[in-house]
mmCIF file of C-alpha atoms in Angstrom:
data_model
loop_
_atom_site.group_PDB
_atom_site.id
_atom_site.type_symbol
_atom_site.label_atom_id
_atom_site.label_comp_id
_atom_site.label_asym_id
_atom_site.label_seq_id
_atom_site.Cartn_x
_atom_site.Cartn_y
_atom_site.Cartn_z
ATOM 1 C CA UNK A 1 -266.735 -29.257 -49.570
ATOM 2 C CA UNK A 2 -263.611 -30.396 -48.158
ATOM 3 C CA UNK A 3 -260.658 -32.461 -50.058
ATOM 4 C CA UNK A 4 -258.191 -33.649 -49.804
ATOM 5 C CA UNK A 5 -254.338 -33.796 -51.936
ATOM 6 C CA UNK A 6 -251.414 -36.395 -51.934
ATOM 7 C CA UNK A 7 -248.856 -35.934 -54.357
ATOM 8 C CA UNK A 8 -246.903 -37.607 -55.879
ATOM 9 C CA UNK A 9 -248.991 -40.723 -56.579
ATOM 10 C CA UNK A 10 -246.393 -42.579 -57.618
ATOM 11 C CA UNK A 11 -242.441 -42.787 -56.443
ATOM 12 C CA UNK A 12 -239.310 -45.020 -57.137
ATOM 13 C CA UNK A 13 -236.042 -43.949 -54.685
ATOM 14 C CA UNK A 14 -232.846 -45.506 -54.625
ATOM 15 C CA UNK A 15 -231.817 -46.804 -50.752
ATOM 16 C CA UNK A 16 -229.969 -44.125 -48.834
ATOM 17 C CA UNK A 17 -232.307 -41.024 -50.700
ATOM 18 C CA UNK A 18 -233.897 -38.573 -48.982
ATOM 19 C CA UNK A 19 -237.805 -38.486 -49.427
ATOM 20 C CA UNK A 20 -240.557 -35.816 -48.971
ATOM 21 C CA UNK A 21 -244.456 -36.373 -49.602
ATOM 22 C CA UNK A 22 -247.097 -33.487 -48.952
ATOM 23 C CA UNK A 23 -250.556 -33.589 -47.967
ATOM 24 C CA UNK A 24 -252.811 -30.582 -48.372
ATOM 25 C CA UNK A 25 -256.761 -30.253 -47.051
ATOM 26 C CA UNK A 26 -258.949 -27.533 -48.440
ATOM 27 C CA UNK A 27 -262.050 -26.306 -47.100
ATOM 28 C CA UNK A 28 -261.711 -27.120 -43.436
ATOM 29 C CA UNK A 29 -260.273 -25.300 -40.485
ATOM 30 C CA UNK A 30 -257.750 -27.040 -37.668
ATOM 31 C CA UNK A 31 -258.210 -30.810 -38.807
ATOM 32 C CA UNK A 32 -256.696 -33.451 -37.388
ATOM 33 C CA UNK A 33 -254.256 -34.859 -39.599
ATOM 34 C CA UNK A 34 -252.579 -38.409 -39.966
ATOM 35 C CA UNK A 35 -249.703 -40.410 -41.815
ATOM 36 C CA UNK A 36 -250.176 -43.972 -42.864
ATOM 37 C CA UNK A 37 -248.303 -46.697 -44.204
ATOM 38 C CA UNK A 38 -250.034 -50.081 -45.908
ATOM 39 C CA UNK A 39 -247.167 -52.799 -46.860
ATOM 40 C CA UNK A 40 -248.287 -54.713 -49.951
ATOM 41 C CA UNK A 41 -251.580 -56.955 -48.987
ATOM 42 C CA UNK A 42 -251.604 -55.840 -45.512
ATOM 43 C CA UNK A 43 -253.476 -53.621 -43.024
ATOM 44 C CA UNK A 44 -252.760 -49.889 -42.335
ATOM 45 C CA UNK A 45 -250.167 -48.579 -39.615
ATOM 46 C CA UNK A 46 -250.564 -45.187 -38.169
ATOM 47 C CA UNK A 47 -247.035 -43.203 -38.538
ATOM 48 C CA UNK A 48 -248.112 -39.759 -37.279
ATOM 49 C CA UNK A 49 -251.018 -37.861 -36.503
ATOM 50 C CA UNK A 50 -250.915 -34.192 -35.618
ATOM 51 C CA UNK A 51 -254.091 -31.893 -33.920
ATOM 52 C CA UNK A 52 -252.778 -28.299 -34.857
ATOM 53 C CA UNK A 53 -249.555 -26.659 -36.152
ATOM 54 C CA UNK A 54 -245.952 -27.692 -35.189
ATOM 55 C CA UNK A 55 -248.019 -30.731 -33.349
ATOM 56 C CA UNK A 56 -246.863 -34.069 -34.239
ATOM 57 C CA UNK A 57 -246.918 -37.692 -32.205
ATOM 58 C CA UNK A 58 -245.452 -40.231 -33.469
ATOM 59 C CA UNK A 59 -246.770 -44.063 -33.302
ATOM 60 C CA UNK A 60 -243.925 -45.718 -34.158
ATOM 61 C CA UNK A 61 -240.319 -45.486 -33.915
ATOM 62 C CA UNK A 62 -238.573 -45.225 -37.628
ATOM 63 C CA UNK A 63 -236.073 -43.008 -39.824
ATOM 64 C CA UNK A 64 -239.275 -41.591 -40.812
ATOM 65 C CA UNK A 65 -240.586 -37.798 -39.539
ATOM 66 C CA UNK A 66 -243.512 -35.405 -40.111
ATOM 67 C CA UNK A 67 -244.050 -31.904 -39.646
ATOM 68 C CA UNK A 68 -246.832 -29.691 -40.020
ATOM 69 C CA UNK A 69 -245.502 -26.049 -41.312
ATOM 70 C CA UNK A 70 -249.367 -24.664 -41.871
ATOM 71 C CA UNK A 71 -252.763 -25.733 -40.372
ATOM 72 C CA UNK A 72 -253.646 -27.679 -43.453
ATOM 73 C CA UNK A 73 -250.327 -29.146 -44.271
ATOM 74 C CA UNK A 74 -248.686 -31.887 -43.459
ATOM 75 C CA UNK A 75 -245.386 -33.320 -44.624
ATOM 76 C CA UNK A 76 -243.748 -36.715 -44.379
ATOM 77 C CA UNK A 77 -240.046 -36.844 -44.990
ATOM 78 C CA UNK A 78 -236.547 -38.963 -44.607
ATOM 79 C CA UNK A 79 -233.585 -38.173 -44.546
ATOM 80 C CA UNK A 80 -232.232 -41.683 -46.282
ATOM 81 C CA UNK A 81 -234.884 -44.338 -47.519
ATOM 82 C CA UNK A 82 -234.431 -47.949 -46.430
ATOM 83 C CA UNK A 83 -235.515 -50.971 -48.471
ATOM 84 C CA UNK A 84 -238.274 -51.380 -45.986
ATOM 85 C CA UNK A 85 -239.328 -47.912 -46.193
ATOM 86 C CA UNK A 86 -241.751 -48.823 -49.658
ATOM 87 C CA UNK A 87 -245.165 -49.388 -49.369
ATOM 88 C CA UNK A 88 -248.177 -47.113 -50.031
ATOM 89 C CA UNK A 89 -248.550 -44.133 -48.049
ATOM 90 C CA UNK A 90 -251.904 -42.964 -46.962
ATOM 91 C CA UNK A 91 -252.551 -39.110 -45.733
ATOM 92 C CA UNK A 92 -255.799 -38.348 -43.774
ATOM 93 C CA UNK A 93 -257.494 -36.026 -42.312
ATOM 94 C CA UNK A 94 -260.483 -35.648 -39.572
ATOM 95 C CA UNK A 95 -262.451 -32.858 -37.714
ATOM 96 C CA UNK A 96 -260.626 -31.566 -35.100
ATOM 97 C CA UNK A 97 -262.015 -32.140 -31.824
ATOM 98 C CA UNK A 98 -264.430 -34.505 -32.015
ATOM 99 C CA UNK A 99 -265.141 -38.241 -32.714
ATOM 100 C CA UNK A 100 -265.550 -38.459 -36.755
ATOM 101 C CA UNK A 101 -264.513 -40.266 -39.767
ATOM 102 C CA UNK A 102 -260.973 -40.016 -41.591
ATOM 103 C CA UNK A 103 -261.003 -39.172 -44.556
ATOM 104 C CA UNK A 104 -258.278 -40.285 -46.712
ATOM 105 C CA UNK A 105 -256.239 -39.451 -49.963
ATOM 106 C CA UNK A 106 -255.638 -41.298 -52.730
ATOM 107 C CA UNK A 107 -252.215 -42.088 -51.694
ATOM 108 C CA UNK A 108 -248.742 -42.452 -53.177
ATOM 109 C CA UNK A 109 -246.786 -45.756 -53.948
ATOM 110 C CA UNK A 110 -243.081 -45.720 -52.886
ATOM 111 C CA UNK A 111 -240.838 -48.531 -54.589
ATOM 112 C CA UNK A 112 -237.372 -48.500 -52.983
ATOM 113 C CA UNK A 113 -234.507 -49.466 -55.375
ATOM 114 C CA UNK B 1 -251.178 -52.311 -27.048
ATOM 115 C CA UNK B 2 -254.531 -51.900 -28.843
ATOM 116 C CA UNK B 3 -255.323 -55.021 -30.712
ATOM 117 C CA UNK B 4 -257.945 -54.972 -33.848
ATOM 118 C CA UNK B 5 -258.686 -58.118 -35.240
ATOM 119 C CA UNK B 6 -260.906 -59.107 -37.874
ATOM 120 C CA UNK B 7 -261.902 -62.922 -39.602
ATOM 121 C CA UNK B 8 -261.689 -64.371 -42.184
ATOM 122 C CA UNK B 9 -259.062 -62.867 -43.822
ATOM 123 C CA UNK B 10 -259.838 -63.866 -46.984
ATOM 124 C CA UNK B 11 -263.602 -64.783 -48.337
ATOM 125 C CA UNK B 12 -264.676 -65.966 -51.202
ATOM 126 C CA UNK B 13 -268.675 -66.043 -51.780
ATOM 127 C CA UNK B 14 -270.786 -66.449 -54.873
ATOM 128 C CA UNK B 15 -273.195 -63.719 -55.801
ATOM 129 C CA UNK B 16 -276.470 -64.115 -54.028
ATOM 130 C CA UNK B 17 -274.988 -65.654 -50.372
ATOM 131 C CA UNK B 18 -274.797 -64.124 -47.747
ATOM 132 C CA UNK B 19 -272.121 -63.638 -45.623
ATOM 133 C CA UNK B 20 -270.534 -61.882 -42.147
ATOM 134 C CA UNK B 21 -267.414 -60.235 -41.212
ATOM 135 C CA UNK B 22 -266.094 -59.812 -37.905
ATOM 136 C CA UNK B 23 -264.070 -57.435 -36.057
ATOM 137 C CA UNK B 24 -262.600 -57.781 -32.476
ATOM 138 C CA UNK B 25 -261.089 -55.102 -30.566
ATOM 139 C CA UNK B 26 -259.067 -55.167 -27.165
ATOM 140 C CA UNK B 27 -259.624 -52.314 -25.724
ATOM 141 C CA UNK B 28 -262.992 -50.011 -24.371
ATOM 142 C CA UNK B 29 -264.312 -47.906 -27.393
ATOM 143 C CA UNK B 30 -267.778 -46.687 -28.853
ATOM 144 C CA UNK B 31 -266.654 -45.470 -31.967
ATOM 145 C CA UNK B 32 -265.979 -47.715 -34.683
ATOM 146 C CA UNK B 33 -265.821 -47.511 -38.400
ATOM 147 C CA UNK B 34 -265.612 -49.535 -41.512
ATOM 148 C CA UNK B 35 -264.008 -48.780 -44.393
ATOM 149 C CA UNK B 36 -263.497 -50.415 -48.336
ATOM 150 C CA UNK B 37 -260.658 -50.454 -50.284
ATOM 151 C CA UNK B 38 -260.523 -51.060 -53.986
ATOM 152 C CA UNK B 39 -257.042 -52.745 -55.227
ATOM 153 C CA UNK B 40 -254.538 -50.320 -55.347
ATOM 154 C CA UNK B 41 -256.725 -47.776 -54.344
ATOM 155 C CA UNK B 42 -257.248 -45.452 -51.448
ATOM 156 C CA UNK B 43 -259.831 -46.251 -48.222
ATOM 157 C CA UNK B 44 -263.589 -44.942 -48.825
ATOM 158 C CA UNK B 45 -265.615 -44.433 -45.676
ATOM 159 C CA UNK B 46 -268.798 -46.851 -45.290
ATOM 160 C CA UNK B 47 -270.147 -46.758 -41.757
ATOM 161 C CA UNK B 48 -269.419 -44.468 -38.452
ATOM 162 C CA UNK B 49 -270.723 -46.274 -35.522
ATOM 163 C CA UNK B 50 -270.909 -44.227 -32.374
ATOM 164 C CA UNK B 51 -272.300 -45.957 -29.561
ATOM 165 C CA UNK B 52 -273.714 -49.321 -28.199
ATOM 166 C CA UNK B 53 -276.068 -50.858 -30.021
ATOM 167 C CA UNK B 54 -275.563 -48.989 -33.570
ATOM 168 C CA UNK B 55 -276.844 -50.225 -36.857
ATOM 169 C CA UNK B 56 -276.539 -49.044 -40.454
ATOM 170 C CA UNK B 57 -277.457 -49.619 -43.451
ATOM 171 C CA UNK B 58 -276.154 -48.216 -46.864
ATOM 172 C CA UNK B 59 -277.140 -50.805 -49.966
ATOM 173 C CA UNK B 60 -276.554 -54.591 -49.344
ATOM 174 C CA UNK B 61 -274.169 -53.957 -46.503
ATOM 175 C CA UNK B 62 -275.148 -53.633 -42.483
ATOM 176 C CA UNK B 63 -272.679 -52.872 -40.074
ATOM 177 C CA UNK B 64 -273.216 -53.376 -35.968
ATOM 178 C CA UNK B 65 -271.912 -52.749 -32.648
ATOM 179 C CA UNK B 66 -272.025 -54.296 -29.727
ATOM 180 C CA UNK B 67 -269.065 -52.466 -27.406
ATOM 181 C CA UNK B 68 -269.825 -54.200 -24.220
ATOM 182 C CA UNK B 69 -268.644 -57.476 -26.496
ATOM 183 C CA UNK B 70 -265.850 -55.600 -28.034
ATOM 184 C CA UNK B 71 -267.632 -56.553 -31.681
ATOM 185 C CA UNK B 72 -268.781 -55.085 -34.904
ATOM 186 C CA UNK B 73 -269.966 -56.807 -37.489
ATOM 187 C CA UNK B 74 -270.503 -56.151 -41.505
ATOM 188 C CA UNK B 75 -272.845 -58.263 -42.997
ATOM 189 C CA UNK B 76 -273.257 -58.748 -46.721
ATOM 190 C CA UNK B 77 -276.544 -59.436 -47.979
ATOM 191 C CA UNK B 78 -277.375 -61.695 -51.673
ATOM 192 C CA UNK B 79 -273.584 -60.482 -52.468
ATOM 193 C CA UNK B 80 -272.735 -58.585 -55.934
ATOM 194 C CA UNK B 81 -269.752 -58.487 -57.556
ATOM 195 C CA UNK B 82 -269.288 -55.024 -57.511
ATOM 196 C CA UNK B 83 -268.551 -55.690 -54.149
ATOM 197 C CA UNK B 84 -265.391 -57.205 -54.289
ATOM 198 C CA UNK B 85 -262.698 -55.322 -52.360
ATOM 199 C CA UNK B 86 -260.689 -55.478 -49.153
ATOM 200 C CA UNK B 87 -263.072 -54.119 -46.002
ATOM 201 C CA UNK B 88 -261.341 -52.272 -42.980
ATOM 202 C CA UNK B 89 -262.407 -51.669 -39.540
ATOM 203 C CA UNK B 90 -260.834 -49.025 -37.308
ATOM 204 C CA UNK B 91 -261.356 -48.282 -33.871
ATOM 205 C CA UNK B 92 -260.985 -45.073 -32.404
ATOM 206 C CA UNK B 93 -258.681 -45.256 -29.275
ATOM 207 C CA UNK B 94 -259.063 -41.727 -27.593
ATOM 208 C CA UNK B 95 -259.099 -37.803 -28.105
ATOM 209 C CA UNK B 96 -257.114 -37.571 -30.250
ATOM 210 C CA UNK B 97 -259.277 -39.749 -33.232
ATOM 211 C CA UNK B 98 -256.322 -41.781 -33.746
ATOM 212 C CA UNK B 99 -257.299 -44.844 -35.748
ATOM 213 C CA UNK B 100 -256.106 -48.379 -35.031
ATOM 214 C CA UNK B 101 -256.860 -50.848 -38.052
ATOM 215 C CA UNK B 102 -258.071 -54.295 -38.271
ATOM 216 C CA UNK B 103 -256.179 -56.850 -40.635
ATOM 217 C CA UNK B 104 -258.370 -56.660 -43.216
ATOM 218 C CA UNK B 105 -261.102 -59.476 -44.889
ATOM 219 C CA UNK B 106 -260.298 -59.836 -48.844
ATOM 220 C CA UNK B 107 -263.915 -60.313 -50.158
ATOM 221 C CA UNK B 108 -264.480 -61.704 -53.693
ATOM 222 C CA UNK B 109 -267.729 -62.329 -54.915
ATOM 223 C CA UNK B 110 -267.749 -65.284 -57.903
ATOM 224 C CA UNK B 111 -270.732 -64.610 -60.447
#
């Protein structure tokens, strides 16, 4: 069965840091792939999303960037945090190619200091 | 700019009622989905609907779509606490299964 791994679950940066989170996907082949961000008691806003290696679009423009280095990886990153960077930050994946559900991690909370 | 929209925001029902939630879209799509999310917890996938006209069932919860109306609907049957959370829908805008989110309805059921 497939899964799906977020880490870390939990993060506090000072402004002007640098930040990295990873997403990995086990037991599926060439998913599609996605970065999320949910601000506290509101709806979800799609980052990134990526269909195959070294393939990224990005939704939005921020000091925010994503990269996918392996079929099953995919990496969100900054090179200095803002205030309005926090927020919880949702990975997903989906089958590639074809209308289906996302399937999402359990997320990880970033506090800006 | 695809535009998801869903009402109320908030809801507030005592256990037993029965209840709808609604969710709008802007834009032509036959693939929406609905999704619940526990407080400070991750998204768990409910329904897929696929096409005009889809219905589905899972518990005390039905979810329906009428794409010609741009309109799904999630309706909550003699509610249960247990399902108190925050329900999502999501339409999917193209190929590429990219996701755009509704607002979100806040659902607490009151014993």
């Amino acid at each position: 069965s497939q899964t799906i791994h977020q880490w870390p679950a939990t993060l506090v940066q000072p402004v002007g840091s640098p930040l990295s989170l990873e997403c990995t996907v086990e037991g599926t082949s060439n998913p599609n792939l996605y970065w999320y961000r949910q601000a506290a008691g509101r709806g979800l806003q799609l980052l990134f999303y990526s269909v195959g290696i070294g393939q990224i679009s990005s939704e939005v423009p921020q000091n925010l960037s994503a990269s996918r280095p392996q079929d099953r990886q995919f990496i969100l990153s900054s090179k200095k945090l803002l205030l309005s960077d926090s927020g919880f930050y949702l990975c997903a994946w989906s089958v590639g190619g074809k209308a289906s559900t996302q399937h999402f991690g359990d997320g990880t909370r970033l506090s800006i200091l | 700019e695809l535009k998801v929209e869903q009402n109320p925001l908030f809801l507030s029902m005592q256990e037993g009622k029965n209840y709808t939630i609604y969710c709008n879209y802007s834009t032509t799509s036959d693939r929406l989905y609905w999704y619940r999310q526990d407080p400070g917890k991750s998204l768990e996938s409910l329904f897929v609907l696929l096409s005009n006209g889809a219905v589905k069932q899972e518990g005390r919860l039905m979810a329906s779509l009428d794409t010609k109306a741009r309109l799904s609907t999630l309706h909550i049957t003699a509610a249960v606490h247990d399902l108190s959370a925050t329900y999502f829908c999501a339409v999917d805008r193209s190929t590429g299964n990219q996701f755009y989110f509704g607002t979100g309805t806040s659902l607490t059921v009151i014993p």
